[in-house]
XYZ file of C-alpha atoms in Angstrom:
559
model
C 125.228 133.348 124.248
C 121.563 133.227 123.248
C 119.863 129.825 123.725
C 117.848 128.222 120.964
C 114.208 128.534 121.582
C 113.759 124.896 120.786
C 116.494 123.822 123.284
C 115.014 126.162 125.850
C 111.676 124.550 125.398
C 112.977 121.009 125.675
C 114.851 121.893 128.916
C 111.716 123.516 130.303
C 109.725 120.322 129.517
C 112.320 118.037 131.113
C 112.581 120.216 134.261
C 108.823 120.419 134.577
C 108.562 116.595 134.509
C 110.973 116.310 137.534
C 108.463 118.380 139.533
C 106.159 115.420 139.654
C 108.710 112.626 139.722
C 111.268 114.023 142.127
C 114.529 112.120 142.669
C 115.114 108.789 144.295
C 115.227 108.817 148.130
C 118.680 109.322 149.686
C 118.343 105.957 151.409
C 118.547 104.246 147.955
C 122.279 105.241 147.822
C 123.994 103.149 150.618
C 127.236 105.049 149.980
C 125.796 108.451 150.640
C 126.826 110.239 153.832
C 125.073 113.732 154.363
C 123.602 115.986 151.811
C 124.300 115.644 148.110
C 123.478 118.446 145.545
C 122.083 117.253 142.183
C 121.706 120.650 140.599
C 120.333 124.100 140.866
C 118.834 126.238 138.077
C 115.829 128.199 136.973
C 112.768 127.067 135.180
C 111.203 129.075 132.341
C 107.795 128.345 133.569
C 108.574 130.280 136.865
C 110.911 133.126 136.217
C 112.501 134.684 139.248
C 112.653 131.304 141.129
C 115.607 129.061 141.801
C 115.087 125.316 141.969
C 117.453 123.210 143.965
C 117.418 119.389 143.727
C 119.218 117.356 146.476
C 119.007 114.193 148.623
C 120.465 113.080 152.025
C 120.284 110.298 154.647
C 118.566 112.564 156.907
C 115.866 115.332 156.204
C 117.318 118.423 154.617
C 116.763 121.345 157.022
C 118.620 124.339 155.498
C 119.432 125.323 151.955
C 121.292 128.493 151.002
C 122.201 129.476 147.380
C 124.851 132.006 146.345
C 124.914 133.410 142.882
C 127.826 134.831 140.964
C 127.996 136.330 137.426
C 128.826 133.470 135.136
C 131.970 134.992 133.705
C 133.173 136.561 136.880
C 136.608 135.397 138.136
C 136.955 133.443 141.347
C 136.923 135.560 144.516
C 134.271 138.024 142.930
C 131.650 138.899 145.624
C 128.372 137.189 145.232
C 125.596 138.976 143.264
C 122.933 137.706 145.672
C 121.783 134.828 147.673
C 118.568 133.155 148.955
C 117.627 130.757 151.518
C 113.908 131.035 151.589
C 113.527 127.555 150.190
C 110.340 125.660 150.317
C 110.080 121.868 149.311
C 108.386 121.904 145.860
C 108.389 118.052 145.046
C 109.608 114.844 146.562
C 108.283 112.085 148.838
C 109.868 113.597 152.031
C 112.602 116.048 153.038
C 115.318 113.542 152.393
C 114.976 113.757 148.618
C 113.236 116.274 146.224
C 113.321 119.711 144.768
C 113.133 122.971 146.705
C 112.503 126.382 145.392
C 113.125 130.011 146.496
C 112.763 133.393 144.956
C 115.833 135.175 143.583
C 116.303 138.862 143.691
C 119.200 140.173 141.532
C 119.900 143.602 140.266
C 121.172 142.573 136.805
C 119.725 140.220 134.196
C 122.257 137.596 132.962
C 123.576 134.096 133.522
C 124.810 133.150 137.034
C 126.873 130.433 138.515
C 125.190 128.802 141.542
C 126.769 127.269 144.620
C 124.671 125.653 147.440
C 125.083 125.120 151.056
C 123.147 122.115 152.422
C 122.466 120.923 156.023
C 120.452 117.889 157.114
C 118.829 117.030 160.450
C 121.858 115.116 161.511
C 123.924 118.137 161.335
C 125.803 117.022 158.283
C 126.703 120.069 156.097
C 127.941 120.663 152.580
C 129.222 124.199 151.720
C 129.713 125.662 148.284
C 128.584 122.711 146.280
C 128.786 123.833 142.584
C 125.628 123.280 140.503
C 126.351 121.724 137.217
C 123.711 124.034 135.829
C 123.555 127.803 135.452
C 120.673 130.233 136.380
C 119.559 131.995 133.315
C 118.234 135.077 134.957
C 116.702 136.635 131.881
C 113.371 137.977 130.523
C 111.201 135.084 129.466
C 109.128 135.859 126.310
C 106.045 133.582 125.749
C 102.864 133.235 123.706
C 100.428 131.814 126.474
C 97.236 132.002 124.256
C 97.948 130.917 120.702
C 94.735 130.103 118.951
C 93.595 129.081 115.501
C 90.163 129.719 113.930
C 88.397 127.820 112.545
C 89.836 124.939 114.482
C 88.556 122.434 111.906
C 88.674 124.342 108.532
C 86.662 122.755 105.545
C 86.163 123.363 101.925
C 84.026 126.411 102.255
C 86.183 127.867 105.133
C 89.802 127.088 104.181
C 91.611 130.014 105.498
C 92.948 129.733 109.132
C 93.438 132.769 111.380
C 96.260 132.450 113.929
C 96.454 134.822 116.819
C 98.013 135.197 120.190
C 99.530 137.607 122.712
C 103.426 137.990 123.314
C 104.185 138.480 126.922
C 107.570 139.368 128.476
C 108.187 138.395 132.096
C 111.217 140.021 133.862
C 112.448 137.736 136.633
C 113.029 140.804 138.737
C 109.260 141.522 138.488
C 107.763 138.003 137.681
C 104.289 138.907 138.742
C 104.142 141.842 136.291
C 104.081 140.298 132.741
C 103.950 142.954 130.033
C 102.705 142.737 126.398
C 105.507 143.290 123.866
C 105.150 145.841 121.147
C 106.535 145.522 117.609
C 107.992 142.050 118.196
C 108.197 139.628 115.370
C 106.612 136.327 115.693
C 107.328 133.257 113.563
C 104.293 131.031 112.865
C 105.029 127.497 111.757
C 102.489 125.177 110.271
C 105.000 122.242 109.696
C 104.603 122.777 105.978
C 105.200 126.598 105.837
C 106.235 129.545 107.986
C 105.007 133.070 108.015
C 105.769 136.101 110.261
C 103.468 138.680 112.153
C 104.298 141.670 114.226
C 102.726 142.441 117.614
C 100.703 145.621 118.279
C 100.927 147.811 121.456
C 98.899 145.208 123.264
C 101.142 142.418 122.307
C 98.562 140.849 119.927
C 99.437 139.423 116.597
C 97.494 137.775 113.789
C 98.412 135.772 110.713
C 96.542 133.578 108.213
C 97.323 130.538 106.187
C 95.467 127.830 104.046
C 96.452 124.312 105.111
C 98.080 122.202 102.331
C 97.694 118.825 104.223
C 94.974 117.264 106.250
C 97.006 117.642 109.514
C 98.878 120.603 110.578
C 101.115 120.975 113.613
C 100.859 124.610 114.549
C 103.377 126.537 116.747
C 104.659 130.083 117.111
C 107.802 131.577 118.579
C 108.797 135.172 119.377
C 111.939 136.276 117.531
C 114.837 138.168 118.956
C 114.090 141.820 119.620
C 116.407 144.688 120.607
C 113.769 145.762 123.166
C 114.681 142.544 125.125
C 118.409 141.758 124.743
C 119.233 138.328 125.835
C 115.669 137.304 126.327
C 114.608 133.696 126.188
C 112.035 133.371 123.534
C 109.965 130.126 123.986
C 108.263 128.282 121.180
C 104.686 127.311 121.966
C 103.645 123.669 122.583
C 102.662 122.379 119.172
C 98.929 122.263 118.480
C 97.382 119.611 116.168
C 94.938 121.163 113.648
C 92.932 118.748 111.492
C 90.965 119.791 108.407
C 87.468 118.478 107.474
C 87.692 116.503 104.312
C 84.455 116.397 102.174
C 83.305 113.455 100.156
C 83.864 113.619 96.304
C 82.208 111.880 93.431
C 82.900 111.967 89.667
C 81.691 110.569 86.382
C 83.774 108.933 83.501
C 82.762 108.502 79.999
C 84.272 105.026 79.945
C 85.989 102.680 82.386
C 87.853 100.683 79.734
C 89.962 101.585 76.705
C 91.261 99.170 74.131
C 93.890 101.171 72.253
C 96.053 100.083 69.355
C 99.715 100.540 69.862
C 100.683 104.223 69.278
C 97.118 105.443 69.592
C 95.533 107.908 72.189
C 92.239 107.477 73.972
C 90.180 110.089 75.807
C 88.087 109.914 78.982
C 85.789 112.862 79.901
C 83.698 113.437 83.064
C 82.688 115.781 85.799
C 83.721 115.950 89.478
C 81.730 117.220 92.477
C 82.392 117.776 96.231
C 79.744 117.587 98.914
C 79.440 120.655 101.198
C 76.975 121.961 103.701
C 75.511 123.731 100.646
C 75.106 120.424 98.809
C 76.954 118.889 95.939
C 78.856 121.424 93.867
C 81.418 121.351 91.019
C 84.956 120.552 92.026
C 87.308 122.845 90.116
C 91.095 122.698 89.643
C 91.538 119.217 91.032
C 94.006 116.436 89.754
C 92.560 113.560 87.852
C 94.958 110.615 87.463
C 94.805 107.181 85.806
C 97.089 104.934 87.968
C 98.137 101.430 87.071
C 97.920 98.875 89.843
C 100.328 96.116 90.753
C 99.569 92.539 91.717
C 98.695 93.696 95.219
C 96.159 96.273 93.913
C 98.412 99.274 94.876
C 99.226 102.172 92.635
C 102.508 101.577 90.993
C 102.755 103.898 87.972
C 100.974 106.815 86.417
C 99.272 106.392 83.026
C 97.706 109.864 82.647
C 96.971 113.073 84.455
C 94.801 116.035 83.952
C 92.994 118.661 86.097
C 89.446 119.696 86.323
C 88.362 123.113 84.900
C 86.587 125.786 86.758
C 83.276 123.951 86.385
C 84.616 120.646 87.548
C 84.756 119.094 83.989
C 87.823 117.224 82.681
C 89.281 115.551 79.611
C 91.932 112.962 80.078
C 94.135 111.873 77.157
C 95.353 108.394 77.649
C 98.387 107.145 75.690
C 98.997 103.537 74.756
C 102.593 103.782 76.022
C 101.716 102.184 79.326
C 99.171 99.438 79.289
C 97.345 98.933 82.572
C 94.903 96.007 82.409
C 94.293 96.734 86.179
C 94.010 100.448 86.926
C 92.113 103.193 88.794
C 90.759 106.476 87.885
C 91.394 108.792 90.861
C 90.098 112.246 91.724
C 92.412 114.138 94.102
C 95.122 112.665 96.327
C 95.276 111.070 99.824
C 96.820 114.200 101.185
C 94.500 116.943 99.915
C 93.277 118.983 103.013
C 89.649 119.671 102.229
C 88.548 116.719 100.074
C 88.582 113.013 100.166
C 90.090 111.080 97.140
C 87.548 109.198 95.037
C 88.519 106.216 92.764
C 86.862 104.075 90.212
C 88.188 100.871 88.399
C 89.668 101.312 85.053
C 91.191 99.003 82.430
C 93.586 100.003 79.605
C 94.390 97.297 77.116
C 96.916 98.041 74.416
C 96.821 95.861 71.273
C 100.451 95.726 70.031
C 101.123 96.133 66.370
C 101.153 92.960 64.227
C 102.620 92.656 60.842
C 100.956 90.394 58.228
C 101.901 89.322 54.740
C 100.083 87.049 52.186
C 100.722 85.379 48.938
C 97.723 84.178 47.013
C 97.085 82.742 43.450
C 94.083 81.781 41.430
C 94.732 78.680 39.382
C 92.973 77.936 36.063
C 91.093 75.221 37.884
C 89.740 77.784 40.298
C 91.853 76.669 43.278
C 93.221 79.318 45.498
C 96.464 78.560 47.337
C 97.061 81.125 50.210
C 100.194 81.388 52.416
C 101.858 84.104 54.504
C 103.242 85.123 57.761
C 102.395 87.157 60.916
C 104.610 88.575 63.581
C 104.764 91.294 66.347
C 107.712 93.349 67.621
C 106.933 94.454 71.174
C 108.254 91.858 73.790
C 105.298 92.695 76.032
C 102.912 91.140 73.489
C 101.682 87.569 73.597
C 99.994 85.308 71.138
C 96.316 84.229 71.965
C 95.866 80.609 72.801
C 94.821 79.700 69.250
C 95.556 82.585 66.819
C 93.698 82.638 63.475
C 93.327 84.906 60.521
C 90.331 85.396 58.126
C 90.612 85.238 54.368
C 88.222 87.857 52.930
C 86.981 88.866 49.453
C 85.237 91.899 47.825
C 84.011 92.812 44.508
C 85.803 96.180 44.337
C 88.486 95.757 47.004
C 87.044 98.693 48.955
C 83.767 97.561 50.593
C 81.365 94.617 50.997
C 84.177 92.296 52.406
C 82.912 88.774 52.949
C 84.620 85.949 54.999
C 85.791 83.091 52.810
C 87.686 81.008 55.315
C 89.208 80.989 58.778
C 92.910 79.800 58.751
C 94.669 78.707 61.900
C 98.175 80.201 62.708
C 100.341 77.502 64.352
C 102.695 79.134 66.920
C 106.189 77.647 66.712
C 108.485 80.435 68.104
C 106.260 82.574 70.366
C 108.793 85.426 70.341
C 108.802 88.880 68.947
C 110.159 89.476 65.485
C 109.769 85.803 64.576
C 107.353 84.930 61.760
C 104.559 82.522 62.427
C 103.456 81.099 59.082
C 100.267 79.785 57.649
C 99.086 77.980 54.460
C 95.789 76.798 53.034
C 94.250 76.107 49.629
C 90.752 76.676 48.853
C 88.302 76.201 46.034
C 86.288 79.376 45.106
C 83.688 80.331 42.586
C 84.804 83.915 42.744
C 86.986 84.018 39.632
C 87.147 87.804 39.664
C 87.526 89.349 43.082
C 89.838 91.171 45.486
C 91.480 89.056 48.351
C 93.003 89.982 51.621
C 94.050 88.275 54.816
C 92.949 89.793 58.176
C 94.681 88.739 61.387
C 92.229 88.249 64.245
C 93.851 90.087 67.276
C 92.683 90.420 70.765
C 92.847 93.316 73.360
C 96.606 92.676 73.653
C 97.510 92.034 69.994
C 96.399 94.416 67.232
C 94.336 93.342 64.268
C 96.233 93.736 60.956
C 95.079 93.391 57.324
C 97.081 92.906 54.131
C 96.562 95.171 51.106
C 93.893 93.831 48.738
C 95.101 91.679 45.781
C 93.066 91.469 42.482
C 92.797 87.711 41.548
C 90.783 86.942 38.488
C 90.327 84.161 35.850
C 87.856 84.832 33.067
C 85.652 82.251 31.587
C 86.398 81.381 27.882
C 84.533 80.070 24.930
C 84.801 79.419 21.176
C 81.903 80.305 19.043
C 81.074 79.508 15.407
C 83.794 76.807 15.189
C 83.930 75.184 11.788
C 86.324 73.270 9.529
C 86.555 74.255 5.850
C 86.100 72.841 3.233
C 83.964 70.004 4.051
C 84.080 67.502 2.197
C 87.835 67.906 1.414
C 90.208 66.091 -0.780
C 92.972 64.076 0.937
C 96.150 66.039 1.352
C 94.427 69.450 0.808
C 94.492 72.093 3.594
C 91.794 72.545 6.122
C 91.239 75.861 7.751
C 89.256 76.617 10.813
C 86.872 79.475 11.585
C 85.282 80.697 14.729
C 85.974 83.280 17.413
C 87.824 82.907 20.830
C 86.181 84.903 23.558
C 86.515 85.684 27.308
C 83.790 86.830 29.663
C 84.268 90.007 31.825
C 81.239 90.823 33.989
C 78.428 89.854 31.789
C 80.041 90.749 28.510
C 81.789 88.326 26.182
C 84.825 89.992 24.544
C 87.303 88.784 21.867
C 90.398 87.239 23.275
C 93.415 88.073 21.040
C 96.747 86.236 20.979
C 94.963 83.244 22.353
C 96.299 79.698 21.935
C 93.463 77.144 21.742
C 94.355 73.544 21.328
C 93.215 71.559 18.175
C 92.401 67.911 18.592
C 91.378 65.081 16.114
C 89.407 61.894 16.551
C 89.525 59.541 13.392
C 86.172 58.068 12.446
C 85.686 54.840 14.337
C 87.928 55.914 17.277
C 86.727 57.089 20.744
C 89.909 59.029 21.556
C 91.087 62.558 20.599
C 94.645 63.203 20.001
C 96.528 66.425 20.252
C 97.269 67.990 16.856
C 98.634 71.495 17.449
C 97.983 74.943 18.837
C 96.149 77.508 16.804
C 96.108 81.212 17.216
C 93.728 84.155 17.264
C 93.859 87.553 15.880
C 92.958 90.891 17.658
C 89.385 90.109 16.919
C 89.549 86.772 18.538
C 89.303 84.889 15.121
C 90.920 81.616 14.873
C 94.227 81.416 12.870
C 95.695 78.141 11.587
C 95.342 75.205 9.174
C 96.181 71.486 8.769
C 96.392 68.855 6.013
C 93.408 66.601 5.481
C 94.228 62.864 5.804
C 91.305 60.969 7.270
C 87.575 61.353 7.985
C 86.970 62.323 11.549
C 85.926 65.014 14.147
C 88.018 68.100 14.747
C 87.757 69.560 18.254
C 89.114 72.794 19.749
C 89.323 74.123 23.337
C 91.299 76.553 25.424
C 92.488 73.472 27.368
C 95.465 74.715 29.179
C 96.581 77.973 31.093
C 96.857 80.907 28.732
C 98.530 83.641 30.742
C 97.410 83.912 34.380
C 93.838 84.996 33.978
C 91.867 82.594 31.820
C 89.964 79.401 32.530
C 89.447 76.345 30.391
C 86.724 76.436 27.738
C 84.244 73.834 26.736
C 85.395 71.763 23.778
C 83.560 72.471 20.450
C 83.682 70.004 17.457
C 83.103 69.763 13.683
C 83.109 66.590 11.487
C 85.005 66.583 8.150
C 84.547 64.082 5.300
C 87.956 63.411 3.479
C 87.686 62.044 -0.079
């Protein structure tokens, strides 16, 4: 049965180690009487040789090994023997390893028995080794090389070469190159194959995908060498040269509204023996950092183009107040990673509502609410909103007042309310409320609401007739007007109030409401009773949009 090349290599390594350490001296075993066989087998590093390890109380003087085909039944004549043993390792002849050449006609695996005799005359005959002698062709690659030995950014491809040699244990001193044998080259990250030529040489090439590569090669089974032991080479460590990297970024901080996307642009370069040059096709990532400053999640990713330029689109889905913009990764074979600090703040959406009225005395009561939805959002320490006004509701907004928002619930989807009453001279303006957010809470603004109250006046007021007879009707003339912009216009369907102050009195008393036609002309009459002064004014709210007018008077003599 064919032995695994990896198992064979491991066995060879273990056996080679015993060459230098030997075995404990026989005197260490107080129960030992006479020679004791530990084992007998072959070593792949020395084909055609048999190694016997043994110990005894007295120096071992004679060793004879007998070899039998492994599958031969008992009683089968031996295939060969050897007694030309020379001590190979050990402190003295009482303990160690001895070796002798083996000459057999056929390749294969053999059972080994050993006869031992020490200086005291004690003899052991036919001791069976727990190991077998693998008397087979050994196929090795003694000269595996890689060039360049330290590949860099400008020289990335590595050429692997070597010679595959077969050593027949019957002619161990005549190694022969193999022809047409397949070789598996393993880099630890990938594997490739190559075939040997007539001189046993093979070549293969690869580009490292990691900074460190453990390179090995192993001959594969071949019909030209049936039953051969194919040994894998000792792994070679190959390390790439990683060049410094630098890059630019259009910004190192983004403040995004929830649902928005930001953009970072820049250019990456790598330093080579030819100087700094563009770094193409390299990953750019924006990584969020945890409390320990370690990367914990990816916010965005892109790749540089053929000229080293990049455009990174950053979503607001993953806020990262503490982050890093990174070019490359820690495991890229030919370039170092480069990082720069970054900050991504997301202003979560807020919702704002406002109610506002303009009273006829020019007072402006304002109330409303503000709330947010996302549980990751937090109120600032002292949230406020600003009440603003504009002439046309589109531009030229001016601040009228800052209104605090007391926080009672501090939870998502819970209204925090506000209220304030102001006095304003702007009786015809558009008003809105604007929540003053921060990097973590979005600014929000209500729709403009048009609040207006027009100034009013009564012109040409007069009472007719004057003088008048008692119990006769008195009618009133004049025009009720309101001011829009700089123009006075008739106020139809108005209801000015009529007052009367008798002669000698200092107090006006309410009489009735008059009307006005579509031209603003006063409509209404009363019955004359006493001398006195009649007065008229738009003295209480008429609809929602008119202010009080100044009172005008006219004296009437009643006879």
